[in-house]
């Protein structure tokens, strides 16, 4: 059988089909990155307890399930206590969500924050601890270490609220 000019054309077509199949099968790369957390808002309740809106950030290219968080919280130069929650929350790829956590701070942290609010000043904070999270499609939950230093400022017109 004589192919003549058809042989290079058939070879080129076969290579093109193989190349396109290889390109289309990969899809979006599966990348798991370390999540992080920050305080989005802190509200002082009438009884002195705090309501903390904790922002959880998923930097992975896949959805992650956030099972547990546990942070030592420091406000200004005072240890405020342990901020812990079990959100059991799924956060989409490269997205964030907020969990509200009731928090009973140490007496020294309450006094420091009350003074800052009375003077209209912001306050520095530090969280240090772990986030337990894992991919929703496969893989197991693991601990991710988190350390974050940031600052909260009073919200004008909203007494007892810092962002």
PDB file of N, CA, C and O in Angstrom, residues 88-152:
ATOM      1  N   UNK A  88     -16.459  23.625  61.339  1.00  0.00           N
ATOM      2  CA  UNK A  88     -16.938  22.614  60.387  1.00  0.00           C
ATOM      3  C   UNK A  88     -17.485  23.302  59.134  1.00  0.00           C
ATOM      4  O   UNK A  88     -18.613  23.080  58.708  1.00  0.00           O
ATOM      5  N   UNK A  89     -16.644  24.137  58.547  1.00  0.00           N
ATOM      6  CA  UNK A  89     -17.034  25.017  57.454  1.00  0.00           C
ATOM      7  C   UNK A  89     -16.216  24.700  56.214  1.00  0.00           C
ATOM      8  O   UNK A  89     -14.996  24.563  56.295  1.00  0.00           O
ATOM      9  N   UNK A  90     -16.876  24.591  55.063  1.00  0.00           N
ATOM     10  CA  UNK A  90     -16.177  24.405  53.793  1.00  0.00           C
ATOM     11  C   UNK A  90     -16.043  25.768  53.126  1.00  0.00           C
ATOM     12  O   UNK A  90     -17.028  26.488  52.968  1.00  0.00           O
ATOM     13  N   UNK A  91     -14.805  26.092  52.743  1.00  0.00           N
ATOM     14  CA  UNK A  91     -14.523  27.362  52.074  1.00  0.00           C
ATOM     15  C   UNK A  91     -13.977  27.049  50.687  1.00  0.00           C
ATOM     16  O   UNK A  91     -13.062  26.247  50.534  1.00  0.00           O
ATOM     17  N   UNK A  92     -14.559  27.685  49.696  1.00  0.00           N
ATOM     18  CA  UNK A  92     -14.189  27.448  48.304  1.00  0.00           C
ATOM     19  C   UNK A  92     -12.763  27.844  47.994  1.00  0.00           C
ATOM     20  O   UNK A  92     -12.072  28.471  48.804  1.00  0.00           O
ATOM     21  N   UNK A  93     -12.310  27.475  46.799  1.00  0.00           N
ATOM     22  CA  UNK A  93     -10.937  27.775  46.399  1.00  0.00           C
ATOM     23  C   UNK A  93     -10.661  29.274  46.389  1.00  0.00           C
ATOM     24  O   UNK A  93     -11.484  30.062  45.924  1.00  0.00           O
ATOM     25  N   UNK A  94      -9.519  29.636  46.948  1.00  0.00           N
ATOM     26  CA  UNK A  94      -9.043  31.025  46.964  1.00  0.00           C
ATOM     27  C   UNK A  94     -10.132  31.979  47.437  1.00  0.00           C
ATOM     28  O   UNK A  94     -10.363  33.030  46.835  1.00  0.00           O
ATOM     29  N   UNK A  95     -10.796  31.597  48.528  1.00  0.00           N
ATOM     30  CA  UNK A  95     -11.887  32.381  49.099  1.00  0.00           C
ATOM     31  C   UNK A  95     -11.730  32.477  50.610  1.00  0.00           C
ATOM     32  O   UNK A  95     -10.847  31.859  51.189  1.00  0.00           O
ATOM     33  N   UNK A  96     -12.626  33.225  51.218  1.00  0.00           N
ATOM     34  CA  UNK A  96     -12.627  33.378  52.674  1.00  0.00           C
ATOM     35  C   UNK A  96     -14.051  33.349  53.185  1.00  0.00           C
ATOM     36  O   UNK A  96     -15.002  33.562  52.430  1.00  0.00           O
ATOM     37  N   UNK A  97     -14.174  33.078  54.486  1.00  0.00           N
ATOM     38  CA  UNK A  97     -15.476  33.143  55.139  1.00  0.00           C
ATOM     39  C   UNK A  97     -15.239  33.578  56.579  1.00  0.00           C
ATOM     40  O   UNK A  97     -14.107  33.562  57.065  1.00  0.00           O
ATOM     41  N   UNK A  98     -16.315  33.976  57.248  1.00  0.00           N
ATOM     42  CA  UNK A  98     -16.207  34.510  58.600  1.00  0.00           C
ATOM     43  C   UNK A  98     -17.009  33.639  59.557  1.00  0.00           C
ATOM     44  O   UNK A  98     -18.134  33.229  59.251  1.00  0.00           O
ATOM     45  N   UNK A  99     -16.421  33.369  60.724  1.00  0.00           N
ATOM     46  CA  UNK A  99     -17.060  32.608  61.791  1.00  0.00           C
ATOM     47  C   UNK A  99     -17.141  33.515  63.007  1.00  0.00           C
ATOM     48  O   UNK A  99     -16.148  34.158  63.367  1.00  0.00           O
ATOM     49  N   UNK A 100     -18.302  33.587  63.648  1.00  0.00           N
ATOM     50  CA  UNK A 100     -18.458  34.388  64.857  1.00  0.00           C
ATOM     51  C   UNK A 100     -18.215  33.496  66.074  1.00  0.00           C
ATOM     52  O   UNK A 100     -18.826  32.428  66.194  1.00  0.00           O
ATOM     53  N   UNK A 101     -17.310  33.964  66.950  1.00  0.00           N
ATOM     54  CA  UNK A 101     -16.918  33.187  68.124  1.00  0.00           C
ATOM     55  C   UNK A 101     -17.158  34.023  69.378  1.00  0.00           C
ATOM     56  O   UNK A 101     -16.669  35.154  69.474  1.00  0.00           O
ATOM     57  N   UNK A 102     -17.903  33.448  70.334  1.00  0.00           N
ATOM     58  CA  UNK A 102     -18.079  34.098  71.638  1.00  0.00           C
ATOM     59  C   UNK A 102     -16.780  33.891  72.424  1.00  0.00           C
ATOM     60  O   UNK A 102     -16.206  32.803  72.425  1.00  0.00           O
ATOM     61  N   UNK A 103     -16.320  34.954  73.094  1.00  0.00           N
ATOM     62  CA  UNK A 103     -15.012  34.896  73.757  1.00  0.00           C
ATOM     63  C   UNK A 103     -15.095  35.595  75.106  1.00  0.00           C
ATOM     64  O   UNK A 103     -15.602  36.715  75.203  1.00  0.00           O
ATOM     65  N   UNK A 104     -14.592  34.944  76.134  1.00  0.00           N
ATOM     66  CA  UNK A 104     -14.560  35.511  77.477  1.00  0.00           C
ATOM     67  C   UNK A 104     -13.101  35.880  77.778  1.00  0.00           C
ATOM     68  O   UNK A 104     -12.311  35.023  78.175  1.00  0.00           O
ATOM     69  N   UNK A 105     -12.733  37.152  77.587  1.00  0.00           N
ATOM     70  CA  UNK A 105     -11.329  37.552  77.726  1.00  0.00           C
ATOM     71  C   UNK A 105     -10.890  37.642  79.191  1.00  0.00           C
ATOM     72  O   UNK A 105     -11.711  37.718  80.106  1.00  0.00           O
ATOM     73  N   UNK A 106      -9.586  37.661  79.366  1.00  0.00           N
ATOM     74  CA  UNK A 106      -9.028  37.854  80.709  1.00  0.00           C
ATOM     75  C   UNK A 106      -9.403  39.251  81.210  1.00  0.00           C
ATOM     76  O   UNK A 106      -9.694  40.161  80.420  1.00  0.00           O
ATOM     77  N   UNK A 107      -9.382  39.421  82.517  1.00  0.00           N
ATOM     78  CA  UNK A 107      -9.728  40.721  83.116  1.00  0.00           C
ATOM     79  C   UNK A 107      -8.782  41.814  82.631  1.00  0.00           C
ATOM     80  O   UNK A 107      -9.215  42.938  82.334  1.00  0.00           O
ATOM     81  N   UNK A 108      -7.495  41.522  82.551  1.00  0.00           N
ATOM     82  CA  UNK A 108      -6.522  42.526  82.102  1.00  0.00           C
ATOM     83  C   UNK A 108      -6.774  42.952  80.657  1.00  0.00           C
ATOM     84  O   UNK A 108      -6.641  44.123  80.321  1.00  0.00           O
ATOM     85  N   UNK A 109      -7.145  42.005  79.802  1.00  0.00           N
ATOM     86  CA  UNK A 109      -7.434  42.331  78.405  1.00  0.00           C
ATOM     87  C   UNK A 109      -8.708  43.177  78.308  1.00  0.00           C
ATOM     88  O   UNK A 109      -8.771  44.112  77.504  1.00  0.00           O
ATOM     89  N   UNK A 110      -9.700  42.887  79.144  1.00  0.00           N
ATOM     90  CA  UNK A 110     -10.933  43.692  79.159  1.00  0.00           C
ATOM     91  C   UNK A 110     -10.627  45.143  79.517  1.00  0.00           C
ATOM     92  O   UNK A 110     -11.130  46.066  78.873  1.00  0.00           O
ATOM     93  N   UNK A 111      -9.815  45.323  80.556  1.00  0.00           N
ATOM     94  CA  UNK A 111      -9.471  46.680  81.007  1.00  0.00           C
ATOM     95  C   UNK A 111      -8.701  47.420  79.924  1.00  0.00           C
ATOM     96  O   UNK A 111      -8.978  48.585  79.629  1.00  0.00           O
ATOM     97  N   UNK A 112      -7.725  46.747  79.316  1.00  0.00           N
ATOM     98  CA  UNK A 112      -6.927  47.380  78.266  1.00  0.00           C
ATOM     99  C   UNK A 112      -7.810  47.812  77.101  1.00  0.00           C
ATOM    100  O   UNK A 112      -7.704  48.938  76.621  1.00  0.00           O
ATOM    101  N   UNK A 113      -8.703  46.930  76.659  1.00  0.00           N
ATOM    102  CA  UNK A 113      -9.558  47.261  75.521  1.00  0.00           C
ATOM    103  C   UNK A 113     -10.554  48.363  75.879  1.00  0.00           C
ATOM    104  O   UNK A 113     -10.808  49.253  75.062  1.00  0.00           O
ATOM    105  N   UNK A 114     -11.089  48.323  77.080  1.00  0.00           N
ATOM    106  CA  UNK A 114     -12.023  49.374  77.508  1.00  0.00           C
ATOM    107  C   UNK A 114     -11.327  50.734  77.502  1.00  0.00           C
ATOM    108  O   UNK A 114     -11.904  51.734  77.057  1.00  0.00           O
ATOM    109  N   UNK A 115     -10.078  50.788  77.970  1.00  0.00           N
ATOM    110  CA  UNK A 115      -9.312  52.032  77.949  1.00  0.00           C
ATOM    111  C   UNK A 115      -9.057  52.519  76.533  1.00  0.00           C
ATOM    112  O   UNK A 115      -9.172  53.713  76.246  1.00  0.00           O
ATOM    113  N   UNK A 116      -8.720  51.605  75.640  1.00  0.00           N
ATOM    114  CA  UNK A 116      -8.487  51.972  74.234  1.00  0.00           C
ATOM    115  C   UNK A 116      -9.748  52.523  73.601  1.00  0.00           C
ATOM    116  O   UNK A 116      -9.713  53.533  72.891  1.00  0.00           O
ATOM    117  N   UNK A 117     -10.885  51.869  73.863  1.00  0.00           N
ATOM    118  CA  UNK A 117     -12.152  52.346  73.298  1.00  0.00           C
ATOM    119  C   UNK A 117     -12.546  53.703  73.880  1.00  0.00           C
ATOM    120  O   UNK A 117     -13.015  54.575  73.155  1.00  0.00           O
ATOM    121  N   UNK A 118     -12.332  53.888  75.184  1.00  0.00           N
ATOM    122  CA  UNK A 118     -12.679  55.165  75.826  1.00  0.00           C
ATOM    123  C   UNK A 118     -11.860  56.309  75.251  1.00  0.00           C
ATOM    124  O   UNK A 118     -12.354  57.433  75.117  1.00  0.00           O
ATOM    125  N   UNK A 119     -10.604  56.026  74.893  1.00  0.00           N
ATOM    126  CA  UNK A 119      -9.727  57.047  74.328  1.00  0.00           C
ATOM    127  C   UNK A 119      -9.850  57.155  72.806  1.00  0.00           C
ATOM    128  O   UNK A 119      -9.176  57.982  72.186  1.00  0.00           O
ATOM    129  N   UNK A 120     -10.667  56.291  72.196  1.00  0.00           N
ATOM    130  CA  UNK A 120     -10.832  56.314  70.744  1.00  0.00           C
ATOM    131  C   UNK A 120      -9.619  55.800  69.996  1.00  0.00           C
ATOM    132  O   UNK A 120      -9.403  56.139  68.834  1.00  0.00           O
ATOM    133  N   UNK A 121      -8.820  54.955  70.655  1.00  0.00           N
ATOM    134  CA  UNK A 121      -7.603  54.412  70.034  1.00  0.00           C
ATOM    135  C   UNK A 121      -7.825  52.973  69.585  1.00  0.00           C
ATOM    136  O   UNK A 121      -8.628  52.255  70.152  1.00  0.00           O
ATOM    137  N   UNK A 122      -7.056  52.587  68.621  1.00  0.00           N
ATOM    138  CA  UNK A 122      -7.040  51.197  68.193  1.00  0.00           C
ATOM    139  C   UNK A 122      -6.132  50.390  69.095  1.00  0.00           C
ATOM    140  O   UNK A 122      -5.498  50.924  70.010  1.00  0.00           O
ATOM    141  N   UNK A 123      -6.065  49.110  68.819  1.00  0.00           N
ATOM    142  CA  UNK A 123      -5.238  48.223  69.627  1.00  0.00           C
ATOM    143  C   UNK A 123      -4.612  47.160  68.727  1.00  0.00           C
ATOM    144  O   UNK A 123      -5.237  46.674  67.782  1.00  0.00           O
ATOM    145  N   UNK A 124      -3.365  46.815  69.029  1.00  0.00           N
ATOM    146  CA  UNK A 124      -2.686  45.740  68.300  1.00  0.00           C
ATOM    147  C   UNK A 124      -3.158  44.400  68.849  1.00  0.00           C
ATOM    148  O   UNK A 124      -3.550  44.299  70.014  1.00  0.00           O
ATOM    149  N   UNK A 125      -3.138  43.386  68.000  1.00  0.00           N
ATOM    150  CA  UNK A 125      -3.447  42.037  68.482  1.00  0.00           C
ATOM    151  C   UNK A 125      -2.521  41.036  67.815  1.00  0.00           C
ATOM    152  O   UNK A 125      -1.907  41.301  66.782  1.00  0.00           O
ATOM    153  N   UNK A 126      -2.438  39.866  68.452  1.00  0.00           N
ATOM    154  CA  UNK A 126      -1.645  38.763  67.918  1.00  0.00           C
ATOM    155  C   UNK A 126      -2.418  37.476  68.152  1.00  0.00           C
ATOM    156  O   UNK A 126      -2.953  37.257  69.237  1.00  0.00           O
ATOM    157  N   UNK A 127      -2.516  36.652  67.094  1.00  0.00           N
ATOM    158  CA  UNK A 127      -3.037  35.302  67.254  1.00  0.00           C
ATOM    159  C   UNK A 127      -1.924  34.333  66.888  1.00  0.00           C
ATOM    160  O   UNK A 127      -1.163  34.564  65.948  1.00  0.00           O
ATOM    161  N   UNK A 128      -1.845  33.274  67.667  1.00  0.00           N
ATOM    162  CA  UNK A 128      -0.828  32.259  67.429  1.00  0.00           C
ATOM    163  C   UNK A 128      -1.422  30.909  67.804  1.00  0.00           C
ATOM    164  O   UNK A 128      -1.911  30.731  68.920  1.00  0.00           O
ATOM    165  N   UNK A 129      -1.433  29.984  66.840  1.00  0.00           N
ATOM    166  CA  UNK A 129      -2.007  28.672  67.111  1.00  0.00           C
ATOM    167  C   UNK A 129      -2.154  27.859  65.848  1.00  0.00           C
ATOM    168  O   UNK A 129      -1.315  27.939  64.951  1.00  0.00           O
ATOM    169  N   UNK A 130      -3.261  27.091  65.783  1.00  0.00           N
ATOM    170  CA  UNK A 130      -3.427  26.170  64.655  1.00  0.00           C
ATOM    171  C   UNK A 130      -4.825  26.243  64.058  1.00  0.00           C
ATOM    172  O   UNK A 130      -5.795  26.566  64.732  1.00  0.00           O
ATOM    173  N   UNK A 131      -4.861  25.917  62.772  1.00  0.00           N
ATOM    174  CA  UNK A 131      -6.097  25.681  62.038  1.00  0.00           C
ATOM    175  C   UNK A 131      -6.035  24.230  61.585  1.00  0.00           C
ATOM    176  O   UNK A 131      -5.042  23.806  60.982  1.00  0.00           O
ATOM    177  N   UNK A 132      -7.073  23.458  61.880  1.00  0.00           N
ATOM    178  CA  UNK A 132      -7.172  22.081  61.394  1.00  0.00           C
ATOM    179  C   UNK A 132      -8.065  22.107  60.160  1.00  0.00           C
ATOM    180  O   UNK A 132      -9.263  22.434  60.261  1.00  0.00           O
ATOM    181  N   UNK A 133      -7.491  21.797  59.000  1.00  0.00           N
ATOM    182  CA  UNK A 133      -8.239  21.856  57.744  1.00  0.00           C
ATOM    183  C   UNK A 133      -7.740  20.776  56.796  1.00  0.00           C
ATOM    184  O   UNK A 133      -6.606  20.290  56.930  1.00  0.00           O
ATOM    185  N   UNK A 134      -8.586  20.420  55.840  1.00  0.00           N
ATOM    186  CA  UNK A 134      -8.199  19.437  54.841  1.00  0.00           C
ATOM    187  C   UNK A 134      -9.029  19.588  53.582  1.00  0.00           C
ATOM    188  O   UNK A 134     -10.117  20.181  53.604  1.00  0.00           O
ATOM    189  N   UNK A 135      -8.525  19.049  52.471  1.00  0.00           N
ATOM    190  CA  UNK A 135      -9.267  19.108  51.202  1.00  0.00           C
ATOM    191  C   UNK A 135     -10.596  18.360  51.311  1.00  0.00           C
ATOM    192  O   UNK A 135     -10.690  17.353  52.009  1.00  0.00           O
ATOM    193  N   UNK A 136     -11.601  18.849  50.627  1.00  0.00           N
ATOM    194  CA  UNK A 136     -12.906  18.187  50.670  1.00  0.00           C
ATOM    195  C   UNK A 136     -12.953  16.979  49.747  1.00  0.00           C
ATOM    196  O   UNK A 136     -13.761  16.078  49.961  1.00  0.00           O
ATOM    197  N   UNK A 137     -12.096  16.939  48.724  1.00  0.00           N
ATOM    198  CA  UNK A 137     -12.168  15.848  47.756  1.00  0.00           C
ATOM    199  C   UNK A 137     -11.406  14.601  48.188  1.00  0.00           C
ATOM    200  O   UNK A 137     -11.846  13.493  47.968  1.00  0.00           O
ATOM    201  N   UNK A 138     -10.263  14.781  48.813  1.00  0.00           N
ATOM    202  CA  UNK A 138      -9.472  13.643  49.291  1.00  0.00           C
ATOM    203  C   UNK A 138      -8.378  14.188  50.192  1.00  0.00           C
ATOM    204  O   UNK A 138      -8.111  15.377  50.226  1.00  0.00           O
ATOM    205  N   UNK A 139      -7.758  13.328  50.900  1.00  0.00           N
ATOM    206  CA  UNK A 139      -6.717  13.768  51.815  1.00  0.00           C
ATOM    207  C   UNK A 139      -7.289  13.957  53.205  1.00  0.00           C
ATOM    208  O   UNK A 139      -8.499  14.018  53.404  1.00  0.00           O
ATOM    209  N   UNK A 140      -6.388  14.028  54.162  1.00  0.00           N
ATOM    210  CA  UNK A 140      -6.853  14.115  55.544  1.00  0.00           C
ATOM    211  C   UNK A 140      -6.663  15.516  56.104  1.00  0.00           C
ATOM    212  O   UNK A 140      -5.918  16.326  55.562  1.00  0.00           O
ATOM    213  N   UNK A 141      -7.335  15.773  57.198  1.00  0.00           N
ATOM    214  CA  UNK A 141      -7.213  17.043  57.911  1.00  0.00           C
ATOM    215  C   UNK A 141      -5.841  17.090  58.554  1.00  0.00           C
ATOM    216  O   UNK A 141      -5.353  16.094  59.085  1.00  0.00           O
ATOM    217  N   UNK A 142      -5.215  18.244  58.490  1.00  0.00           N
ATOM    218  CA  UNK A 142      -3.921  18.416  59.159  1.00  0.00           C
ATOM    219  C   UNK A 142      -3.881  19.754  59.859  1.00  0.00           C
ATOM    220  O   UNK A 142      -4.705  20.628  59.601  1.00  0.00           O
ATOM    221  N   UNK A 143      -2.927  19.902  60.759  1.00  0.00           N
ATOM    222  CA  UNK A 143      -2.748  21.156  61.508  1.00  0.00           C
ATOM    223  C   UNK A 143      -1.874  22.107  60.704  1.00  0.00           C
ATOM    224  O   UNK A 143      -0.817  21.714  60.216  1.00  0.00           O
ATOM    225  N   UNK A 144      -2.323  23.342  60.605  1.00  0.00           N
ATOM    226  CA  UNK A 144      -1.532  24.401  59.986  1.00  0.00           C
ATOM    227  C   UNK A 144      -1.225  25.431  61.064  1.00  0.00           C
ATOM    228  O   UNK A 144      -2.136  25.921  61.739  1.00  0.00           O
ATOM    229  N   UNK A 145       0.035  25.746  61.235  1.00  0.00           N
ATOM    230  CA  UNK A 145       0.458  26.746  62.220  1.00  0.00           C
ATOM    231  C   UNK A 145       0.162  28.142  61.684  1.00  0.00           C
ATOM    232  O   UNK A 145       0.413  28.423  60.516  1.00  0.00           O
ATOM    233  N   UNK A 146      -0.367  29.004  62.553  1.00  0.00           N
ATOM    234  CA  UNK A 146      -0.696  30.374  62.164  1.00  0.00           C
ATOM    235  C   UNK A 146      -0.145  31.328  63.203  1.00  0.00           C
ATOM    236  O   UNK A 146      -0.288  31.105  64.405  1.00  0.00           O
ATOM    237  N   UNK A 147       0.508  32.374  62.734  1.00  0.00           N
ATOM    238  CA  UNK A 147       0.932  33.502  63.564  1.00  0.00           C
ATOM    239  C   UNK A 147       0.555  34.757  62.808  1.00  0.00           C
ATOM    240  O   UNK A 147       0.886  34.891  61.640  1.00  0.00           O
ATOM    241  N   UNK A 148      -0.146  35.645  63.467  1.00  0.00           N
ATOM    242  CA  UNK A 148      -0.559  36.882  62.794  1.00  0.00           C
ATOM    243  C   UNK A 148      -0.542  38.028  63.778  1.00  0.00           C
ATOM    244  O   UNK A 148      -1.096  37.941  64.861  1.00  0.00           O
ATOM    245  N   UNK A 149       0.096  39.105  63.372  1.00  0.00           N
ATOM    246  CA  UNK A 149       0.097  40.362  64.112  1.00  0.00           C
ATOM    247  C   UNK A 149      -0.642  41.384  63.264  1.00  0.00           C
ATOM    248  O   UNK A 149      -0.348  41.532  62.082  1.00  0.00           O
ATOM    249  N   UNK A 150      -1.598  42.063  63.877  1.00  0.00           N
ATOM    250  CA  UNK A 150      -2.336  43.077  63.141  1.00  0.00           C
ATOM    251  C   UNK A 150      -2.891  44.094  64.129  1.00  0.00           C
ATOM    252  O   UNK A 150      -2.470  44.144  65.276  1.00  0.00           O
ATOM    253  N   UNK A 151      -3.860  44.857  63.674  1.00  0.00           N
ATOM    254  CA  UNK A 151      -4.388  45.956  64.479  1.00  0.00           C
ATOM    255  C   UNK A 151      -5.882  46.100  64.231  1.00  0.00           C
ATOM    256  O   UNK A 151      -6.362  45.887  63.124  1.00  0.00           O
ATOM    257  N   UNK A 152      -6.618  46.470  65.271  1.00  0.00           N
ATOM    258  CA  UNK A 152      -8.045  46.772  65.182  1.00  0.00           C
ATOM    259  C   UNK A 152      -8.244  48.229  65.552  1.00  0.00           C
ATOM    260  O   UNK A 152      -7.583  48.739  66.457  1.00  0.00           O
TER     261      UNK A 152
END
